[in-house]
Structures are given as structure tokens and as C-alpha cells.
PDB file of C-alpha atoms in Angstrom:
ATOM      1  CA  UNK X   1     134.313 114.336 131.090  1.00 42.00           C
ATOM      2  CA  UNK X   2     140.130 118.586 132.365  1.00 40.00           C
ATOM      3  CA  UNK X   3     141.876 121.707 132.806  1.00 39.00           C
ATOM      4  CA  UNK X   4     140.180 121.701 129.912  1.00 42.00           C
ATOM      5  CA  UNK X   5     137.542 119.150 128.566  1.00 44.00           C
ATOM      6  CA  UNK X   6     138.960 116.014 127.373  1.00 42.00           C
ATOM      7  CA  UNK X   7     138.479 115.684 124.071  1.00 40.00           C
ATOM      8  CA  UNK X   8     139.152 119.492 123.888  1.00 40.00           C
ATOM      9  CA  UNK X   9     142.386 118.866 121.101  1.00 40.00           C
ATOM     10  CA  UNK X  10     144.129 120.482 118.312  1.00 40.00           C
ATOM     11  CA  UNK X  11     147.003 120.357 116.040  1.00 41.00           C
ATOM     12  CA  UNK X  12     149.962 122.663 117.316  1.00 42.00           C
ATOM     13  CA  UNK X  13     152.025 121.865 114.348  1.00 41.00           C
ATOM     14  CA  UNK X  14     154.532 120.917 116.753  1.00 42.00           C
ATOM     15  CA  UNK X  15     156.203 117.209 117.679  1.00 44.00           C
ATOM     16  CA  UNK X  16     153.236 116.383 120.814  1.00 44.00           C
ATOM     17  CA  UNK X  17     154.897 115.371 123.657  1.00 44.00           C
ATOM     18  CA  UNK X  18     153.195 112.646 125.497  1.00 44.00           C
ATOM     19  CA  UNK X  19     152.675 113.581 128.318  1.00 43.00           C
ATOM     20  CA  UNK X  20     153.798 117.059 128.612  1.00 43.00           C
ATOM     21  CA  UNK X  21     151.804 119.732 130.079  1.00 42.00           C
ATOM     22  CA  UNK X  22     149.728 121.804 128.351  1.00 43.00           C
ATOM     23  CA  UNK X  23     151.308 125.558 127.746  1.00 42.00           C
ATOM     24  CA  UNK X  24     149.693 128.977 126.908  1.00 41.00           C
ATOM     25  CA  UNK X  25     151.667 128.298 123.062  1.00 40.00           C
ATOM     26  CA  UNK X  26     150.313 125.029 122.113  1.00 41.00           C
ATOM     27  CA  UNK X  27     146.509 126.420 123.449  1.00 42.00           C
ATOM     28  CA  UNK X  28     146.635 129.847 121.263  1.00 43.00           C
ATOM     29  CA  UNK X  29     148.626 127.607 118.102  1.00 49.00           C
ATOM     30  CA  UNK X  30     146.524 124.392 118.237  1.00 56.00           C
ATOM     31  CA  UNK X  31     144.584 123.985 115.080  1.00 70.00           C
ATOM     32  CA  UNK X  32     141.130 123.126 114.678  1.00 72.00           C
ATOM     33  CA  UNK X  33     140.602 120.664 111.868  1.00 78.00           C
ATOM     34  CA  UNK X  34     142.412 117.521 113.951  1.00 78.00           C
ATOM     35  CA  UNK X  35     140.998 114.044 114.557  1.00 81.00           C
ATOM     36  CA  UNK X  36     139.635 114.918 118.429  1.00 78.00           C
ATOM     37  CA  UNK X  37     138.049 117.583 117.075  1.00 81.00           C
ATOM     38  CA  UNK X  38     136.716 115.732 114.444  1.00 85.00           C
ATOM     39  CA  UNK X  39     135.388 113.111 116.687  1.00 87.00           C
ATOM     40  CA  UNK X  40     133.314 115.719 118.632  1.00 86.00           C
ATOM     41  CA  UNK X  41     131.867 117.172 115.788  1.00 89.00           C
ATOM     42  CA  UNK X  42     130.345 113.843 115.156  1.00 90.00           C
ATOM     43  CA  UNK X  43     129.105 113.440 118.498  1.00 90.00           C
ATOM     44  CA  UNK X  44     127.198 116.759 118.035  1.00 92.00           C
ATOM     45  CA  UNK X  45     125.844 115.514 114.156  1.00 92.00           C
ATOM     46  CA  UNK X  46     124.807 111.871 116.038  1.00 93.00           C
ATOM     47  CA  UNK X  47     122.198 113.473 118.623  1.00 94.00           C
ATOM     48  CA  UNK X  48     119.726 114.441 115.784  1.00 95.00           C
ATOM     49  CA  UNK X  49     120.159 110.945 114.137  1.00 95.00           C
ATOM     50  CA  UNK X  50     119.843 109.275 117.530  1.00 96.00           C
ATOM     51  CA  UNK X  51     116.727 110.972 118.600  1.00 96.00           C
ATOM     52  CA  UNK X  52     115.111 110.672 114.754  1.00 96.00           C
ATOM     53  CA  UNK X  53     116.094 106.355 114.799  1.00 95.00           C
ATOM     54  CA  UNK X  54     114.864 106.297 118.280  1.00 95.00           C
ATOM     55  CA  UNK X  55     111.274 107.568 117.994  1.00 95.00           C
ATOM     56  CA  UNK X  56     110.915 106.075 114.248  1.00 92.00           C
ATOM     57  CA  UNK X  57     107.559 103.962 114.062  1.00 88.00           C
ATOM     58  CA  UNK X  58     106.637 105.588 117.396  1.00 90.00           C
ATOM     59  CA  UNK X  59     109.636 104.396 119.747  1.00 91.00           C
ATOM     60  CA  UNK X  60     108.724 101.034 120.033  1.00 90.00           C
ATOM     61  CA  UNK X  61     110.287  99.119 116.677  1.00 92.00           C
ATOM     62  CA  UNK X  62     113.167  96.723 117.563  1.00 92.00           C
ATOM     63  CA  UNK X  63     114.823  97.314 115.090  1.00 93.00           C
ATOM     64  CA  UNK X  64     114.983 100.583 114.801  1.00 95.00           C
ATOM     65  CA  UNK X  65     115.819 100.823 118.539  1.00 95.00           C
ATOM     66  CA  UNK X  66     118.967  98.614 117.841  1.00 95.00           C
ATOM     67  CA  UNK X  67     120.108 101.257 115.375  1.00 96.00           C
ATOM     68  CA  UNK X  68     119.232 103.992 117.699  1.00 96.00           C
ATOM     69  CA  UNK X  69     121.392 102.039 120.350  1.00 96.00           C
ATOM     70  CA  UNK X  70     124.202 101.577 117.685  1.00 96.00           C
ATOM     71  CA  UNK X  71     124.360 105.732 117.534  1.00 95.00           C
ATOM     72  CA  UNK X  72     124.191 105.795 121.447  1.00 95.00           C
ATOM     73  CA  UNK X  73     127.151 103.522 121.333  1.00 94.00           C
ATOM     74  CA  UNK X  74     128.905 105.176 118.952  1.00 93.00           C
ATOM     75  CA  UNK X  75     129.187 108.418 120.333  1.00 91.00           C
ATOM     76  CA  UNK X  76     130.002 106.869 124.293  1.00 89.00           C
ATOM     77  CA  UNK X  77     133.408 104.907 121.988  1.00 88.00           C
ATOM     78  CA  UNK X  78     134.422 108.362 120.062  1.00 86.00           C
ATOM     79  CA  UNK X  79     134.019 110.755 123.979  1.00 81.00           C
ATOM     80  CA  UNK X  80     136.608 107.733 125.078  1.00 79.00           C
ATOM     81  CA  UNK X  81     139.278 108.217 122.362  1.00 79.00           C
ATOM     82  CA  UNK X  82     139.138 111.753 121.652  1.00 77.00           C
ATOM     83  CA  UNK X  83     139.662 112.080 125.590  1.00 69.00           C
ATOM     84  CA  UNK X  84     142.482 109.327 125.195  1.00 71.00           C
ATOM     85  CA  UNK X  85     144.064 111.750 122.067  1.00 77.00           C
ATOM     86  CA  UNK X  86     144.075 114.875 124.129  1.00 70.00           C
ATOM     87  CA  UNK X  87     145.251 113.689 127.195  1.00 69.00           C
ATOM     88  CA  UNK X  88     148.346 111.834 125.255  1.00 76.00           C
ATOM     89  CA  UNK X  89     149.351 114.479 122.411  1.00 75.00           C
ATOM     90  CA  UNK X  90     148.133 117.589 125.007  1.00 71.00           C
ATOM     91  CA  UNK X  91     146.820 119.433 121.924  1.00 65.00           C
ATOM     92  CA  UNK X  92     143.907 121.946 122.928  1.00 66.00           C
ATOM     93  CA  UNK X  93     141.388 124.070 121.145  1.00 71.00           C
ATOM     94  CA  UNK X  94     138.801 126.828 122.059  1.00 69.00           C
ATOM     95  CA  UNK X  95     136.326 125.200 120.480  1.00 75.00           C
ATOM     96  CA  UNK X  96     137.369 121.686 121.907  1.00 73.00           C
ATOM     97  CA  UNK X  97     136.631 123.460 125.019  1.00 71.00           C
ATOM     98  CA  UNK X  98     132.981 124.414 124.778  1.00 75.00           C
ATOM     99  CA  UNK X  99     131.980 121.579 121.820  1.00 80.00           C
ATOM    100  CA  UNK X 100     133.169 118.423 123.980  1.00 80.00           C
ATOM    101  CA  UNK X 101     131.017 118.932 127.286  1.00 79.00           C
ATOM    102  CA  UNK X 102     127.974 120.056 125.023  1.00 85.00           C
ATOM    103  CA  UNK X 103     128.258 116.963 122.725  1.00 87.00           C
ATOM    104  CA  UNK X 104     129.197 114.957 125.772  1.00 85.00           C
ATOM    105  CA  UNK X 105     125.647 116.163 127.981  1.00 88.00           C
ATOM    106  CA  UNK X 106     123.293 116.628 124.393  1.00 92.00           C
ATOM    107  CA  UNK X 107     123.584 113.001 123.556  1.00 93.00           C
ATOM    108  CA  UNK X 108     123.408 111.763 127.350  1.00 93.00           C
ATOM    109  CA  UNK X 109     120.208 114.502 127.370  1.00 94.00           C
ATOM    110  CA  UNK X 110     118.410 113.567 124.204  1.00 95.00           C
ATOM    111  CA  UNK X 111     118.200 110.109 124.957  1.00 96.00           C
ATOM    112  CA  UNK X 112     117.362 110.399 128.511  1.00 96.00           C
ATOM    113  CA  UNK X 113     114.229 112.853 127.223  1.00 97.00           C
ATOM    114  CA  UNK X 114     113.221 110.552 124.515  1.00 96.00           C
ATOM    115  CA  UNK X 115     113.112 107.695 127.206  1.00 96.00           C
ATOM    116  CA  UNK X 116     110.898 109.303 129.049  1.00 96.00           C
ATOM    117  CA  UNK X 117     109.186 110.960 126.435  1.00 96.00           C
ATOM    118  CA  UNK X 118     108.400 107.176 125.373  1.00 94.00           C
ATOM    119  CA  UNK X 119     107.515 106.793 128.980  1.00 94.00           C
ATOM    120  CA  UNK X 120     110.115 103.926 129.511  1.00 94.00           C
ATOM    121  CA  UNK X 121     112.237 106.140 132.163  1.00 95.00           C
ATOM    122  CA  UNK X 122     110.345 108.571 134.779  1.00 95.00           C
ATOM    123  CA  UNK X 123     110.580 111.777 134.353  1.00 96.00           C
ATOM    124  CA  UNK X 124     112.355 112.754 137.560  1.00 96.00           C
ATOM    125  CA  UNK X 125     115.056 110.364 137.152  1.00 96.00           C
ATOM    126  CA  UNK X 126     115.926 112.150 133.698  1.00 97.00           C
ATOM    127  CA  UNK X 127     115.529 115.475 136.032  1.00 96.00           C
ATOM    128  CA  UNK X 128     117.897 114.795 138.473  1.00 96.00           C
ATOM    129  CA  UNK X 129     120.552 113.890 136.184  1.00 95.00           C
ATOM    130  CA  UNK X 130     120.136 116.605 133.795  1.00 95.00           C
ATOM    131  CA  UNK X 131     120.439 118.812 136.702  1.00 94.00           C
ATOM    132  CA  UNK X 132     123.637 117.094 138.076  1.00 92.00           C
ATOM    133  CA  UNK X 133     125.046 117.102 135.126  1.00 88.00           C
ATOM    134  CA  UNK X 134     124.283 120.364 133.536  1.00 88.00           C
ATOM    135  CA  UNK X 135     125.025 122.028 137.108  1.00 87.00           C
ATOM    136  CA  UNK X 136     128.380 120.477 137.740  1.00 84.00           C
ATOM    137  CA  UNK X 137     129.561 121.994 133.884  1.00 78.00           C
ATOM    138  CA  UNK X 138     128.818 125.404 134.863  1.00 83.00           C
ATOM    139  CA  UNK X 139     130.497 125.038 138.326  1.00 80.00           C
ATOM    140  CA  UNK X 140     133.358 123.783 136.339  1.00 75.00           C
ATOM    141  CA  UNK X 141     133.427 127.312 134.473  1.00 75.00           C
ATOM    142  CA  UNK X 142     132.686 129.148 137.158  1.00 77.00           C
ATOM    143  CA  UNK X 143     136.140 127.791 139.467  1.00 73.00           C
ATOM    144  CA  UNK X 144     137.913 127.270 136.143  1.00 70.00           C
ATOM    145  CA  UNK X 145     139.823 130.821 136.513  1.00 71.00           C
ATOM    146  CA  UNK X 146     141.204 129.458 140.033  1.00 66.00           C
ATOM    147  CA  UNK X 147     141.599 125.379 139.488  1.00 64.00           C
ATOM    148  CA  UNK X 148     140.755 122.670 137.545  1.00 65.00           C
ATOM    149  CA  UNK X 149     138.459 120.135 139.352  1.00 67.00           C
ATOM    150  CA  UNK X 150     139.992 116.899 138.938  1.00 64.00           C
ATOM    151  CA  UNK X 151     138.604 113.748 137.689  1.00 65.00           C
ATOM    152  CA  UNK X 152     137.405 111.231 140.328  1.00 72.00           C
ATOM    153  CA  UNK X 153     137.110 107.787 140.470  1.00 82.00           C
ATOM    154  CA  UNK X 154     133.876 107.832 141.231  1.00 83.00           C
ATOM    155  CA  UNK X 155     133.221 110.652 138.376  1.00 81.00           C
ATOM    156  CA  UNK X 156     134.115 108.008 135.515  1.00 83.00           C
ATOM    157  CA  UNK X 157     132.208 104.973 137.654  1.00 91.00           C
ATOM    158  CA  UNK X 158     129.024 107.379 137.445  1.00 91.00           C
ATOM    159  CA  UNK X 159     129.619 108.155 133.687  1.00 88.00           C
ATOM    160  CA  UNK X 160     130.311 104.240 132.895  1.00 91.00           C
ATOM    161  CA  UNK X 161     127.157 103.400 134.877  1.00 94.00           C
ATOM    162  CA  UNK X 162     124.984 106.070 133.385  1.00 94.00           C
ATOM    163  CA  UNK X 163     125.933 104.945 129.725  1.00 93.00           C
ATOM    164  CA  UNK X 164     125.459 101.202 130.140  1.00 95.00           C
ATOM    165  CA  UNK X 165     121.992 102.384 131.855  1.00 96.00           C
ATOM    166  CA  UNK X 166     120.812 104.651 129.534  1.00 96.00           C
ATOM    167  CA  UNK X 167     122.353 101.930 126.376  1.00 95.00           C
ATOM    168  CA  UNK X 168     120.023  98.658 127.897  1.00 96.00           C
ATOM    169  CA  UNK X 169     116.744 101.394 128.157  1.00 96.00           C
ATOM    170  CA  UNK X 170     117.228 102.209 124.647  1.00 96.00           C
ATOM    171  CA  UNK X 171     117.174  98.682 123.654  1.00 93.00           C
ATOM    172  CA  UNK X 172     113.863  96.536 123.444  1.00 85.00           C
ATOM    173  CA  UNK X 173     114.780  94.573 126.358  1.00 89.00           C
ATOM    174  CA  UNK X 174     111.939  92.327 128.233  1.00 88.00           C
ATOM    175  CA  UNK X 175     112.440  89.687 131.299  1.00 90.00           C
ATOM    176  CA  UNK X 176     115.359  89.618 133.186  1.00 93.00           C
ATOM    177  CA  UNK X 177     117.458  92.219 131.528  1.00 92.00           C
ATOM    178  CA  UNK X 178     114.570  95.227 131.796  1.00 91.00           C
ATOM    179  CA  UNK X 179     114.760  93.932 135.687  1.00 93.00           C
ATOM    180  CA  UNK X 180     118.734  94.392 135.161  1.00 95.00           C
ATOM    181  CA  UNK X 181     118.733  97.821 133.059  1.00 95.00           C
ATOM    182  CA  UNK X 182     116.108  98.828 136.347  1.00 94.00           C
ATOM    183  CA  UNK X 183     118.929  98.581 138.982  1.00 96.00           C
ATOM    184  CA  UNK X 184     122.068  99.439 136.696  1.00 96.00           C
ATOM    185  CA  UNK X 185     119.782 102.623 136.403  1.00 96.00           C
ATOM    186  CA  UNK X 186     119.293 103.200 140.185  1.00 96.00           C
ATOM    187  CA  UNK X 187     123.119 102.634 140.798  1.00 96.00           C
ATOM    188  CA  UNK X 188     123.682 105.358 138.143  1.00 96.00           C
ATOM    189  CA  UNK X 189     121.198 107.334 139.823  1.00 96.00           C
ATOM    190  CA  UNK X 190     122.824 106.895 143.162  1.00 96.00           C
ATOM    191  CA  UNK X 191     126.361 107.422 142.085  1.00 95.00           C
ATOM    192  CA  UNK X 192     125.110 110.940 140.185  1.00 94.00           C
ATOM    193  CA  UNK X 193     123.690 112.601 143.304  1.00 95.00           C
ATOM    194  CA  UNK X 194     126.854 111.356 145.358  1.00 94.00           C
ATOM    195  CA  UNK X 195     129.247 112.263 143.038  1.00 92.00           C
ATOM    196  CA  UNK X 196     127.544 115.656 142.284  1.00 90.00           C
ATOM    197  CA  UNK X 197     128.171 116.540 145.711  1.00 92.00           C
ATOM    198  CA  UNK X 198     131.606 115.967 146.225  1.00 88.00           C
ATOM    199  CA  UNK X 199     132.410 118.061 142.944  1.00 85.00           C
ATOM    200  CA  UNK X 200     130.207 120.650 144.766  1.00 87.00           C
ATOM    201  CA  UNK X 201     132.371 120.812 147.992  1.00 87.00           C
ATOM    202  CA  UNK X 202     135.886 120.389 145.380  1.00 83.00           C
ATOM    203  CA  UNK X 203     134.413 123.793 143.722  1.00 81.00           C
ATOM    204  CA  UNK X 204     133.875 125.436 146.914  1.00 83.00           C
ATOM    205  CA  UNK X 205     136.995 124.570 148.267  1.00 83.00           C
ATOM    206  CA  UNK X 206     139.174 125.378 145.199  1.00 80.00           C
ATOM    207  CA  UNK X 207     137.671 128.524 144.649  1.00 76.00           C
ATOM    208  CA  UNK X 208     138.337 129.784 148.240  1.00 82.00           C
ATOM    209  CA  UNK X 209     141.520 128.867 148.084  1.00 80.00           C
ATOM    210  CA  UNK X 210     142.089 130.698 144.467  1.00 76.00           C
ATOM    211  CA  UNK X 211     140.668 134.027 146.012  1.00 79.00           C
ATOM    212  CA  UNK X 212     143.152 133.249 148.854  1.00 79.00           C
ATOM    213  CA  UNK X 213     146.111 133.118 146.673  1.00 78.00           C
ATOM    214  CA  UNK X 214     144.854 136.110 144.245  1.00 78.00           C
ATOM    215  CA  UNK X 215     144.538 138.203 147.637  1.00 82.00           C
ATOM    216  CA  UNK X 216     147.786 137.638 148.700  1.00 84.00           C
ATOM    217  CA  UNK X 217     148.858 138.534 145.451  1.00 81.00           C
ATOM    218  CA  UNK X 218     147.565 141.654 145.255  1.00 82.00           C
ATOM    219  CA  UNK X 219     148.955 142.339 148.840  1.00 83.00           C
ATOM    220  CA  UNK X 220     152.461 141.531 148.043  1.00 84.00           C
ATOM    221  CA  UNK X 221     152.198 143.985 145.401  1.00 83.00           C
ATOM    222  CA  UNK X 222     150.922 146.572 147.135  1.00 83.00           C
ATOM    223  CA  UNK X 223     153.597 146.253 150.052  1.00 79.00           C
ATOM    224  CA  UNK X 224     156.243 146.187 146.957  1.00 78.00           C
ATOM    225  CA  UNK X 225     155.283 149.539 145.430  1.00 79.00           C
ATOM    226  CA  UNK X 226     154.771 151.031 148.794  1.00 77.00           C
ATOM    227  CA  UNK X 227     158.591 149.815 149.769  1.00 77.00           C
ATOM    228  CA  UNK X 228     159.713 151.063 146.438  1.00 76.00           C
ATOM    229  CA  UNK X 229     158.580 154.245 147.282  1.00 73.00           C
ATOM    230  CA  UNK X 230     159.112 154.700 150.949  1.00 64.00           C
ATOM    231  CA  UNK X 231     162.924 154.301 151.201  1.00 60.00           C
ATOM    232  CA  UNK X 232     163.804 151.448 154.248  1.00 54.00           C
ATOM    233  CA  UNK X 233     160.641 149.987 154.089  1.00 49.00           C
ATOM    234  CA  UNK X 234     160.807 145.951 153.514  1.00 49.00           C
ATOM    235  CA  UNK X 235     158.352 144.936 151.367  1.00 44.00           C
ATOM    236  CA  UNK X 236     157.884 141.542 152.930  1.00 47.00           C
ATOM    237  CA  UNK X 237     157.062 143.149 156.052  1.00 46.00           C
ATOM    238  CA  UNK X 238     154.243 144.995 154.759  1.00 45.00           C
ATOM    239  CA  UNK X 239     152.905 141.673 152.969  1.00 40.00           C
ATOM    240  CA  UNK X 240     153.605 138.754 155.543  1.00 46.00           C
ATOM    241  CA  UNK X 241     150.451 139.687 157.789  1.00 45.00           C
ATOM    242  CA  UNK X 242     148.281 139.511 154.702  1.00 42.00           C
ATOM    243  CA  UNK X 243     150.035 135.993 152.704  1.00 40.00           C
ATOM    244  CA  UNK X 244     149.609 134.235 156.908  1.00 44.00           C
ATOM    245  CA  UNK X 245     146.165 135.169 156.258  1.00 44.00           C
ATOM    246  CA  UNK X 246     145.721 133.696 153.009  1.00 42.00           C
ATOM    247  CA  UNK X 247     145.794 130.231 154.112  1.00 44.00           C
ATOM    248  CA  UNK X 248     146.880 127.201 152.540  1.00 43.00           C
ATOM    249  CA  UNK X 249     147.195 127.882 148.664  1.00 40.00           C
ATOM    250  CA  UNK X 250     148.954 124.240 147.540  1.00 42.00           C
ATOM    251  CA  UNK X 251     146.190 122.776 147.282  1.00 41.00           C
ATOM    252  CA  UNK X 252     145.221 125.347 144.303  1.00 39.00           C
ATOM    253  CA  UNK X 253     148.333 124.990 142.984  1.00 40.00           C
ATOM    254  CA  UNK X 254     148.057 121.372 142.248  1.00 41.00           C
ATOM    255  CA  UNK X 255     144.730 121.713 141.047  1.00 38.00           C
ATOM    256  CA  UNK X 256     145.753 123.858 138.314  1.00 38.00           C
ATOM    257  CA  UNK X 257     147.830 120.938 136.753  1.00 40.00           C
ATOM    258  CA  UNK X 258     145.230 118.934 136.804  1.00 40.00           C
ATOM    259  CA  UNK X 259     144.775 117.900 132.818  1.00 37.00           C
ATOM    260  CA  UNK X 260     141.577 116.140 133.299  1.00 44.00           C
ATOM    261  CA  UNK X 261     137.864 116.865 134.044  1.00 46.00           C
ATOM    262  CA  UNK X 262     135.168 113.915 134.579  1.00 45.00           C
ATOM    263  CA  UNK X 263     132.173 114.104 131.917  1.00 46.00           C
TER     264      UNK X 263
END
């Protein structure tokens, strides 16, 4: 799953607006100890106790698989409602920032290793979506100073497909649902190299546009001290050449409101 991640909440000790926009105030006064936080720290503590109840007895008890899917489970519910709290109160914390896409990719990671570690998943299928995934979070940090790349629909269909994927291989499932879990897989597959592109063109895009406005910036400023010292001289004038050149810069704009980021 954001301007900033979405389970990336706080406390700001203020009445939360739903709704409202996020401001510089509520990020540098929201509190850590609050219930989305709370909920991502257990993600984080559920990846050791998912991978330790998954390979119990070898990998291969029932039973123990069921529990090891009941962890799985747990931690896809708790990434849905801290994402829900955050996006409603608007309540944001440093550490909300960096904890909630690590939580989000270790338990997604771990399991998709221990699959193939048990040799029910191949190994490049867990590579190409550890790649997708951990590559699109750092090309969210690296265009995060210009925009925020939106959520898109096909972002959460991807995430929804990879969990229910990932969920029926941890299971002990034989006959017609391992044939099932086999092409939910491939459609999550599918749907990660698609959608992994697209975010790669958004960050490309975005980030052009962010230099754009940041030039043009810098140019007005420059034609404003030079007019401020040079009596008669219009500082627009000595700007307009360089803000033409800039290009479109709305689309940056908007992106910066953005208040949501796909996992």
C-alpha cells in the first residue's frame, strides 16, 4: 500500500477531521503509541511467527499450515484497517512511514521464500515479485520529494490477488483447489509485472514534471532579485521564457494531494 504509506498514523492530540488533508502540524505533532501504529507493529512481530508455524514438522503438517495461514491472514485484515484509520482520521507518523511498507513487503516476502523454500512455489515467480515489489517502494522514495504516486485500481487488484494466492499456497490444498491456487497465482503474477510498469512510467513522469516546477522556481527567483536590484526591470519578464519552458506542472500539483499509495 500514500503521500505517505497507509497505515502510516498517529495521534495529533487534536479533534481528526475526516477527511481533511494532511498538514506539516499534524505530521511533526502526531504521536506514536496510536492503534495504526499499533497494528503495524504487529504485522512486523507476525513474520517471525508465520515463518516458525509454517516450516514446523518440516512444512508439510496440516495443521500447522492452517495456523501458519491464520497469521498470513491476520496480518493481510490489520494492513486493511490501519490503512482505513489513516486515511479517515489523517494522523501520520515518521515511523508509520518507513514501518508500514516494510511490514507490508516482509510478511508478503517471508512467505513467498518459505513457499519456495518448501518447493511448493518456483523460485522465479517469488523473484519477480520481490523485485516488483521491493523496486516500486524505492521508486516511491525516490519521486516522493516531487509527488505522491497514486493508488491504482489495478495496484489494489494486484495486492488482493497476490494475498488470496499466496493464502491458498500456504494451505495444504490438493485436487481442484491446488489447480485453482495455480492460476489465482499466475493472474497475480500477471497483474504484478503490468502494474509495476505503469507505476514505473507514473514515477518518471511525476518526477519530470517536479524538476519542471522546481526549475521554474528557481528562475522566478532569480528574475525577482535581479528586478529588485536593477531599477525598471519587470521581474516577470526575466522569468516568463524560463516558467513557458517548464511545461505542464498540474499534473504535479495534484499528485501531491494524493493521500494514498498502493502496497
Amino acid at each position: 500500500m500514500t503521500g505517505v504509506p497507509a497505515s502510516a498514523a498517529g495521534g495529533s492530540g487534536a479533534k481528526p477531521v475526516r477527511g481533511g488533508k494532511l498538514g506539516t502540524a499534524a505530521v511533526n505533532q502526531a504521536s506514536l503509541w496510536n492503534i495504526a501504529n499499533l497494528l503495524t507493529m504487529l504485522r512486523l512481530v507476525l513474520v517471525p511467527g508465520f515463518v516458525m508455524l509454517l516450516l514446523h514438522n518440516g512444512g508439510y503438517d496440516p495443521a500447522w499450515r492452517s495456523f501458519a495461514w491464520a497469521a498470513f491472514a491476520i496480518a493481510m485484515i490489520t494492513d486493511l484497517f490501519d490503512g482505513h484509520l489513516a486515511r479517515t482520521y489523517n494522523l501520520v507518523t515518521d515511523f508509520g512511514k518507513i514501518a508500514d511498507p516494510i511490514a507490508d513487503k516482509a510478511i508478503m516476502g517471508a512467505a513467498l521464500i518459505c513457499l519456495s523454500y518448501l518447493g511448493d512455489l518456483p523460485w522465479w515467480v517469488t523473484g519477480v515479485i520481490l523485485f516488483r515489489e521491493i523496486g516500486i517502494t524505492l521508486m516511491r522514495f525516490w519521486v516522493i520529494r516531487h509527488a505522491v504516486i497514486p493508488a491504482s485500481r489495478g495496484g489494489k487488484m494486484k495486492t488482493l490477488a497476490q494475498g488470496t494466492a499466496v493464502g491458498m499456497y500456504v494451505l495444504a490444498l490438493t485436487g481442484p483447489l491446488a489447480t485453482l491456487r495455480f492460476w489465482v497465482m499466475a493472474v497475480a503474477v500477471v497483474l504484478t509485472v503490468v502494474t509495476g510498469l505503469d507505476y514505473v512510467r507514473q514515477a518518471v513522469v511525476l518526477r519530470r514534471q517536479g524538476l519542471a516546477v522546481e526549475r521554474a522556481a528557481a528562475a522566478e527567483a532569480v528574475g525577482g532579485a535581479r528586478a529588485a536590484a536593477v531599477p525598471g526591470v519587470s521581474a516577470g519578464s526575466e522569468v516568463s521564457g524560463a516558467a513557458e519552458g517548464a511545461g505542464p506542472v498540474s499534473g504535479a500539483s495534484g499528485a501531491r494531494g494524493s493521500a494514498e499509495a498502493e502496497r
